[in-house]
PDB file of C-alpha atoms in Angstrom:
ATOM      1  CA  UNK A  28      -7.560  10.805   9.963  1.00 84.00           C
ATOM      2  CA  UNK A  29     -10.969   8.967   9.654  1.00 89.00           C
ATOM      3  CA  UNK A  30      -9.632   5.458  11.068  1.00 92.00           C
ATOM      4  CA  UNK A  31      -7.898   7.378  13.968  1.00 91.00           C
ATOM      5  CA  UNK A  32     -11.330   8.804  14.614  1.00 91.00           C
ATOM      6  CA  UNK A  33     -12.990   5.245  13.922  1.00 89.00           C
ATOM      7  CA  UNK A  34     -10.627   3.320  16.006  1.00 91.00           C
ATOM      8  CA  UNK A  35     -10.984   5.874  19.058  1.00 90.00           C
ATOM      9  CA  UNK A  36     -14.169   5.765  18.727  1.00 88.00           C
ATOM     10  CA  UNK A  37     -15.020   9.639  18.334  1.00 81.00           C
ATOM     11  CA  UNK A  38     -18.553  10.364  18.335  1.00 68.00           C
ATOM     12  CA  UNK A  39     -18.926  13.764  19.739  1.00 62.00           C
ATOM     13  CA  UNK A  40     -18.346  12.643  23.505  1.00 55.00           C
ATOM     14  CA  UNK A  41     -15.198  11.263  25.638  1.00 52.00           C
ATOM     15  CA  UNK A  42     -16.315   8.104  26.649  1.00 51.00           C
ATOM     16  CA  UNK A  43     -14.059   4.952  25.804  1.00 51.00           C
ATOM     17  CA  UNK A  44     -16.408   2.509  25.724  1.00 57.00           C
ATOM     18  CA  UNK A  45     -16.144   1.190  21.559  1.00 81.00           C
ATOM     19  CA  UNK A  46     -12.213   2.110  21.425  1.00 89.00           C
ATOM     20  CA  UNK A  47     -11.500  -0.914  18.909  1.00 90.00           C
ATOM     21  CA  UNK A  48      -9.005  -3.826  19.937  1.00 89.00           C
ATOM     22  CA  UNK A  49      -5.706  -3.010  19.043  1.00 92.00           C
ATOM     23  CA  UNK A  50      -6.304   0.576  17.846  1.00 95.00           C
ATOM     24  CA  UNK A  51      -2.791   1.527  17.578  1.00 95.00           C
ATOM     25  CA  UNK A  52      -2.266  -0.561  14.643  1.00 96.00           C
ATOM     26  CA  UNK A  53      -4.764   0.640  12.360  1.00 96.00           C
ATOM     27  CA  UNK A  54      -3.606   3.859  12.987  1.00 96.00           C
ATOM     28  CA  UNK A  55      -0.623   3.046  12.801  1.00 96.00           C
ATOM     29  CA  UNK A  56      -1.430   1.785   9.086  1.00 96.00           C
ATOM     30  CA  UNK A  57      -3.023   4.579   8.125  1.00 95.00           C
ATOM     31  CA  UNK A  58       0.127   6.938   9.612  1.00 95.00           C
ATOM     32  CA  UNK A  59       2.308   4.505   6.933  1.00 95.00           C
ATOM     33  CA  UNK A  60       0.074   5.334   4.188  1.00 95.00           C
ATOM     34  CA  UNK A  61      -0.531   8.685   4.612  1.00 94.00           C
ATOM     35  CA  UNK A  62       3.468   8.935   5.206  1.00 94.00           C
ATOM     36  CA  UNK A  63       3.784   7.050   1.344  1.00 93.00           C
ATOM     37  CA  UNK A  64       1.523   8.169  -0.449  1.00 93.00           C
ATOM     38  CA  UNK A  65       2.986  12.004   1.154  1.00 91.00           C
ATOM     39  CA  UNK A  66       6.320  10.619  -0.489  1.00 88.00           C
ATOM     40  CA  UNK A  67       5.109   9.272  -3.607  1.00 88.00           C
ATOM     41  CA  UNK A  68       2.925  12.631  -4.440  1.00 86.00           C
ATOM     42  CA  UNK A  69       6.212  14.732  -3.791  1.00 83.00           C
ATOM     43  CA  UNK A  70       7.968  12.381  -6.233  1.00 79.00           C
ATOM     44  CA  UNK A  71       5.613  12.433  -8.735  1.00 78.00           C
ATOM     45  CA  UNK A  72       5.865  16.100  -8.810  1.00 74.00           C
ATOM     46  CA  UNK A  73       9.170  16.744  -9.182  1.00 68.00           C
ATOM     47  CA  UNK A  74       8.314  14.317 -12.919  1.00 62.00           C
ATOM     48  CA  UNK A  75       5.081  16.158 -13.854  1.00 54.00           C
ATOM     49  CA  UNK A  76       5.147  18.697 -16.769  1.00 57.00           C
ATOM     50  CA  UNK A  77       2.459  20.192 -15.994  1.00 57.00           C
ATOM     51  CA  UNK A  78      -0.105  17.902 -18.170  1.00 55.00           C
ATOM     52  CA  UNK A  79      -0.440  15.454 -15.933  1.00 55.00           C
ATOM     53  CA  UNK A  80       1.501  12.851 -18.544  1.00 58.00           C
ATOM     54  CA  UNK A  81       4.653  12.015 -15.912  1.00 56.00           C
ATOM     55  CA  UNK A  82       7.294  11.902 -18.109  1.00 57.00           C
ATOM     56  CA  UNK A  83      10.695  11.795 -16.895  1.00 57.00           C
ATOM     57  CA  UNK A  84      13.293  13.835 -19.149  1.00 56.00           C
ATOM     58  CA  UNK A  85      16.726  13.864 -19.700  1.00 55.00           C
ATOM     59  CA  UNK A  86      17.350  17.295 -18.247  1.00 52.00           C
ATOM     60  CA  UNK A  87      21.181  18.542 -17.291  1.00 50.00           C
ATOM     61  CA  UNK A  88      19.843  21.235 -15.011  1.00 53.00           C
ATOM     62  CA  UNK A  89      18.273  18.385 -12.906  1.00 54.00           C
ATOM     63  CA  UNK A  90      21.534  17.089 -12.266  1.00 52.00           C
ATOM     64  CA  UNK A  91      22.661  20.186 -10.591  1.00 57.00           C
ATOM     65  CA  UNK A  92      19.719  19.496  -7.898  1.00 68.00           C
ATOM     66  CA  UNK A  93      20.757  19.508  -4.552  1.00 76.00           C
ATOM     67  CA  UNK A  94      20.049  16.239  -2.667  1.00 78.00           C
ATOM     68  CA  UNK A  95      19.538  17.756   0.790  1.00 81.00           C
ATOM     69  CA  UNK A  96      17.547  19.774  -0.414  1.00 85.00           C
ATOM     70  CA  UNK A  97      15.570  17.675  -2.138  1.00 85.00           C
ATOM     71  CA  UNK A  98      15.558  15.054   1.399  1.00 85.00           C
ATOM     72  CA  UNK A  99      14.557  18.236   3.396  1.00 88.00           C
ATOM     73  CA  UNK A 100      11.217  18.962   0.852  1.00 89.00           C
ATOM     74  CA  UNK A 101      10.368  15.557   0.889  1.00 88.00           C
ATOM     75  CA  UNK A 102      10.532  15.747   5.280  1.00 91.00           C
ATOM     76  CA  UNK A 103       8.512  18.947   4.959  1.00 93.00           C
ATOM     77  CA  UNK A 104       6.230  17.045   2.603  1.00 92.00           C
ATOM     78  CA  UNK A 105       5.499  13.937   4.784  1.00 92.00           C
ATOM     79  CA  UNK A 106       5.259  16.378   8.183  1.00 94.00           C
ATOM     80  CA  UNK A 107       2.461  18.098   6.670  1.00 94.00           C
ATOM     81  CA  UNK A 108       0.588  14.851   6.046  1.00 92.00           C
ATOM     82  CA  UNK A 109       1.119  12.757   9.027  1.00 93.00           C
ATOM     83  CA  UNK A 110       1.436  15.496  12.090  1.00 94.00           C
ATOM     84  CA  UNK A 111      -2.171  16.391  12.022  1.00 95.00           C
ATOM     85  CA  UNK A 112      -2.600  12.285  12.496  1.00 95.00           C
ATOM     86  CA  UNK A 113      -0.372  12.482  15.063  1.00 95.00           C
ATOM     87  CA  UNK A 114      -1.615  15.594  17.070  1.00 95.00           C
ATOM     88  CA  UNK A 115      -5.552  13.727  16.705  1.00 95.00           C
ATOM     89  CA  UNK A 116      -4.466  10.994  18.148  1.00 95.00           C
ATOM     90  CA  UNK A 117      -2.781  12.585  21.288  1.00 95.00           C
ATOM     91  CA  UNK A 118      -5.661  14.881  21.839  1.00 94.00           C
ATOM     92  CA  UNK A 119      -7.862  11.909  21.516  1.00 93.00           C
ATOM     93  CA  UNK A 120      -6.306   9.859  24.027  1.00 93.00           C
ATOM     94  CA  UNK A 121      -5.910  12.477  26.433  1.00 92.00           C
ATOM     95  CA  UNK A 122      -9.354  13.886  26.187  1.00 91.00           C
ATOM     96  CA  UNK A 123     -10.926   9.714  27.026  1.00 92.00           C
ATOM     97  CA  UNK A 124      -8.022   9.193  30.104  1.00 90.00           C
ATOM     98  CA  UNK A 125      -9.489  12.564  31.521  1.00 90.00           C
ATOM     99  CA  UNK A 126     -12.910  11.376  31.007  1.00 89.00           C
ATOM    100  CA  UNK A 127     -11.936   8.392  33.397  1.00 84.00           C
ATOM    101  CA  UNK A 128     -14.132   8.833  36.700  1.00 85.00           C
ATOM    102  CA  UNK A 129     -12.285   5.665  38.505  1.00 83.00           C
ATOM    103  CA  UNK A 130     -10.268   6.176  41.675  1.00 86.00           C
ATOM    104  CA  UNK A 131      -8.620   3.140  43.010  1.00 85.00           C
ATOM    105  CA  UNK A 132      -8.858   0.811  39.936  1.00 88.00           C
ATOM    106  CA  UNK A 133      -7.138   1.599  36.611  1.00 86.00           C
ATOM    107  CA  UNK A 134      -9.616   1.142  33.864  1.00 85.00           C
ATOM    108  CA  UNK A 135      -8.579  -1.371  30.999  1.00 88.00           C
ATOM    109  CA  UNK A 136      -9.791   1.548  28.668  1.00 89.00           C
ATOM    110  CA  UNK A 137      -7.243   3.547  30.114  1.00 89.00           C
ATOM    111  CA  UNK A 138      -4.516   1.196  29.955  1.00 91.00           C
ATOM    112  CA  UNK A 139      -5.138   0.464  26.522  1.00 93.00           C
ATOM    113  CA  UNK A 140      -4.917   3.481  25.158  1.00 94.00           C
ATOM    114  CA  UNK A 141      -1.408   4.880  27.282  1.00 94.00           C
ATOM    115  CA  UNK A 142      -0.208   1.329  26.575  1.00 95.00           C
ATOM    116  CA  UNK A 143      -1.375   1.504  22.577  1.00 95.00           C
ATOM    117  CA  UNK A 144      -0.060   5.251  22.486  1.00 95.00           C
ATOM    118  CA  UNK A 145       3.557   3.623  23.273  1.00 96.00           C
ATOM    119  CA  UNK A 146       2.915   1.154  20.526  1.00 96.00           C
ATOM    120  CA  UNK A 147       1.768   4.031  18.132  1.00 96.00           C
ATOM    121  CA  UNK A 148       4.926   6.244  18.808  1.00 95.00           C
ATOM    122  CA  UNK A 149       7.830   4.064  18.088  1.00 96.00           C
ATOM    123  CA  UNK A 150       5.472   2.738  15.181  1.00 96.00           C
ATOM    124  CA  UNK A 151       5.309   6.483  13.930  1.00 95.00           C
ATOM    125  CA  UNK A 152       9.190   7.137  14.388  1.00 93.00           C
ATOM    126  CA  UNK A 153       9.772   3.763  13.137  1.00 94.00           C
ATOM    127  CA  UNK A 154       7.933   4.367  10.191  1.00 94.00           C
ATOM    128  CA  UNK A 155       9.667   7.681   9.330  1.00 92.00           C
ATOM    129  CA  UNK A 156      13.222   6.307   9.801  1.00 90.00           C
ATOM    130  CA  UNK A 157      12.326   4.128   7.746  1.00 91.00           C
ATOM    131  CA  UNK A 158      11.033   5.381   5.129  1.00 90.00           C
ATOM    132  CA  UNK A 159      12.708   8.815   5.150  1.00 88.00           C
ATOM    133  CA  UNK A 160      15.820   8.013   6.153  1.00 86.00           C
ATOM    134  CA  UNK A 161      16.104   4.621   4.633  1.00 80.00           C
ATOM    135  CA  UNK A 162      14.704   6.619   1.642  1.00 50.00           C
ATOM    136  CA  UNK A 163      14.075   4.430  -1.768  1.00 47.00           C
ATOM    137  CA  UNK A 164      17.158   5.734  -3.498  1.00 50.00           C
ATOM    138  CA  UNK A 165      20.077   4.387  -1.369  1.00 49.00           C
ATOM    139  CA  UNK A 166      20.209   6.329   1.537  1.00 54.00           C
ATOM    140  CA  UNK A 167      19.772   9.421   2.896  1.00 64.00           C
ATOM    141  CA  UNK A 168      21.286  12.836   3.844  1.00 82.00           C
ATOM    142  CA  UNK A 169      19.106  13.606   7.030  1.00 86.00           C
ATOM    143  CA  UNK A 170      19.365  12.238   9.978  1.00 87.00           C
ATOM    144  CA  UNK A 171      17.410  11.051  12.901  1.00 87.00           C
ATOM    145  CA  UNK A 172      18.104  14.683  14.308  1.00 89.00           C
ATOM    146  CA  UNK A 173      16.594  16.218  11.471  1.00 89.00           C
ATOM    147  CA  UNK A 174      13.248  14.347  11.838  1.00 90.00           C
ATOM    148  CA  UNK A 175      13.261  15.077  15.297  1.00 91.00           C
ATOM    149  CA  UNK A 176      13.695  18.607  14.437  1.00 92.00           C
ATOM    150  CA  UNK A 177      11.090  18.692  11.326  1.00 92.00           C
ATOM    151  CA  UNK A 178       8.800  17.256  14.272  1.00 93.00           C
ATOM    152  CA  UNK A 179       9.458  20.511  16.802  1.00 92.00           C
ATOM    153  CA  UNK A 180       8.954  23.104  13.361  1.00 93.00           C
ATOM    154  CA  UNK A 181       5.281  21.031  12.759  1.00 92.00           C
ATOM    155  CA  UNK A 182       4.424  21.537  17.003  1.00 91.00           C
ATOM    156  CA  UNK A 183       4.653  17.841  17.580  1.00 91.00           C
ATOM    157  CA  UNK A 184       7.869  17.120  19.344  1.00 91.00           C
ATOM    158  CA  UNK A 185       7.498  15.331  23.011  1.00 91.00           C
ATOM    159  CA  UNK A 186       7.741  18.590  25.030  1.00 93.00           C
ATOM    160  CA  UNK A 187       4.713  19.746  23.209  1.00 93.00           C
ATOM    161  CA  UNK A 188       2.296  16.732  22.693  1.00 93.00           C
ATOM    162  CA  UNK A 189       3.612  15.756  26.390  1.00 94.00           C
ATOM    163  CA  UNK A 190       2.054  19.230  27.118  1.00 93.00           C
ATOM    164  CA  UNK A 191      -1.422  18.951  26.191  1.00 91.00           C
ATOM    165  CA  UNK A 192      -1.423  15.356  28.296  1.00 91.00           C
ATOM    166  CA  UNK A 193      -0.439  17.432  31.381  1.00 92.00           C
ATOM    167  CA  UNK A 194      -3.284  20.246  30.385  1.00 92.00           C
ATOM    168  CA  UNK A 195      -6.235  17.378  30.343  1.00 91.00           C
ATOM    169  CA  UNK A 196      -5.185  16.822  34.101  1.00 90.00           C
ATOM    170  CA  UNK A 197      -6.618  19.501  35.391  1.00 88.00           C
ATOM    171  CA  UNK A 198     -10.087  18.434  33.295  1.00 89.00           C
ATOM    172  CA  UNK A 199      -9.394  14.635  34.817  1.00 88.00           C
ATOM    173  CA  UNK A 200     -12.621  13.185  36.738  1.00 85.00           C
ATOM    174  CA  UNK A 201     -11.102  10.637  38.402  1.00 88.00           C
ATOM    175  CA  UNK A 202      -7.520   9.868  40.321  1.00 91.00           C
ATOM    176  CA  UNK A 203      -6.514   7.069  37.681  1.00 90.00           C
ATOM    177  CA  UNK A 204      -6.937   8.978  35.637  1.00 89.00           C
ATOM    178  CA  UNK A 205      -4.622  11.799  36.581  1.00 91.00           C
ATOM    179  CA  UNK A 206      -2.001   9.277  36.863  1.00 92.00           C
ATOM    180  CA  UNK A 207      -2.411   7.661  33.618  1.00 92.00           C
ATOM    181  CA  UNK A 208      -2.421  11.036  31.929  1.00 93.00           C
ATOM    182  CA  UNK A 209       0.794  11.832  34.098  1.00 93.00           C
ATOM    183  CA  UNK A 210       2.624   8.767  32.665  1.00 93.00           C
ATOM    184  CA  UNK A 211       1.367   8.839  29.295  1.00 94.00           C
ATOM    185  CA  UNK A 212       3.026  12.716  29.427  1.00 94.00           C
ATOM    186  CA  UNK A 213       6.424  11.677  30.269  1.00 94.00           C
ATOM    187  CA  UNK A 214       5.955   8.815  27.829  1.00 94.00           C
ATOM    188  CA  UNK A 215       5.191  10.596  24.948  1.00 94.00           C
ATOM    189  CA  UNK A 216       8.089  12.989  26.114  1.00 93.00           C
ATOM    190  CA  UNK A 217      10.800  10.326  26.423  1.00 93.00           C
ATOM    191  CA  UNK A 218       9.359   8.632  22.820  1.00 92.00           C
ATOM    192  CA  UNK A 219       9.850  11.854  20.825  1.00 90.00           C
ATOM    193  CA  UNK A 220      13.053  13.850  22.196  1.00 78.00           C
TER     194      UNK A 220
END
């Protein structure tokens, strides 16, 4: 959450003025790491006794383990790591394209961050297909559907991040602004069905 914050630039006020270069992709790193190290700490439980020691027995009752249920907990697992990220960043972006006072030019501010926020989105989905899906063990039982749908359960699907674009609208200083919010809401809607 701290490079999202560092790279747009939060520091108590809306302004855009030291959003850093490229700001997608460093928070689009740390979504990738937060998202493995989510799935590593959920597979490091499921081999912890307790003691902290990690060893890995021979146990016949783990073979009657359910793999989608298994694929579903580690979903659940990652969600709850990465959506707050993911929220942030929306907020974030919506809160400096209302603080845009311009009304016949579109600030570059403004066009880098609806224009880094469709980077950061098919990053972010990219990243859990990827990783969830693709999974580490062969494949995987959910499905794109399934991510999609851990996504609405968490409050970040496209219908409800779209949402609180269209609410900084009304908070929007300038008429550039309006629009850019306006397209980065069906943007964000389209990205995450």
């Amino acid at each position: 959450m701290s490079v999202a914050r560092w790279a747009l630039a939060e520091n108590g006020d809306d302004s855009a003025t030291k959003i850093q270069a490229h700001w997608w992709k460093y928070v689009s790193l740390a979504f990738l790491h937060a998202l493995r190290q989510a799935c590593s700490s959920f597979e490091a439980s499921k081999t912890d006794l307790g003691g902290g020691i990690g060893m890995i027995i021979d146990d016949s009752q783990n073979a009657d383990e359910d793999p989608a249920e298994t694929a579903v907990l580690r979903l659940d697992e990652a969600l709850e790591s990465t959506v707050p990220i993911l929220r942030y960043v929306t907020e974030r972006a919506c809160q400096i394209l209302a603080a845009s006072s311009s009304e016949k030019k579109i600030p570059l501010e403004g066009a880098d961050v609806v224009e880094g926020m469709k980077r950061l989105l098919r990053a972010i989905l990219f990243h859990f297909y990827s990783i969830i899906l693709g999974g580490t063990t062969g494949g995987s039982v959910l499905t794109a559907s399934n991510v999609q749908k851990g996504f609405a359960s968490m409050d970040a699907d496209g219908e409800k991040l779209a949402a609180a674009c269209l609410d900084a609208v009304g908070t929007c200083k300038g008429e550039q602004g309006k629009k850019l919010l306006q397209s980065l809401s069906l943007t964000v809607e389209k990205i995450m069905l």
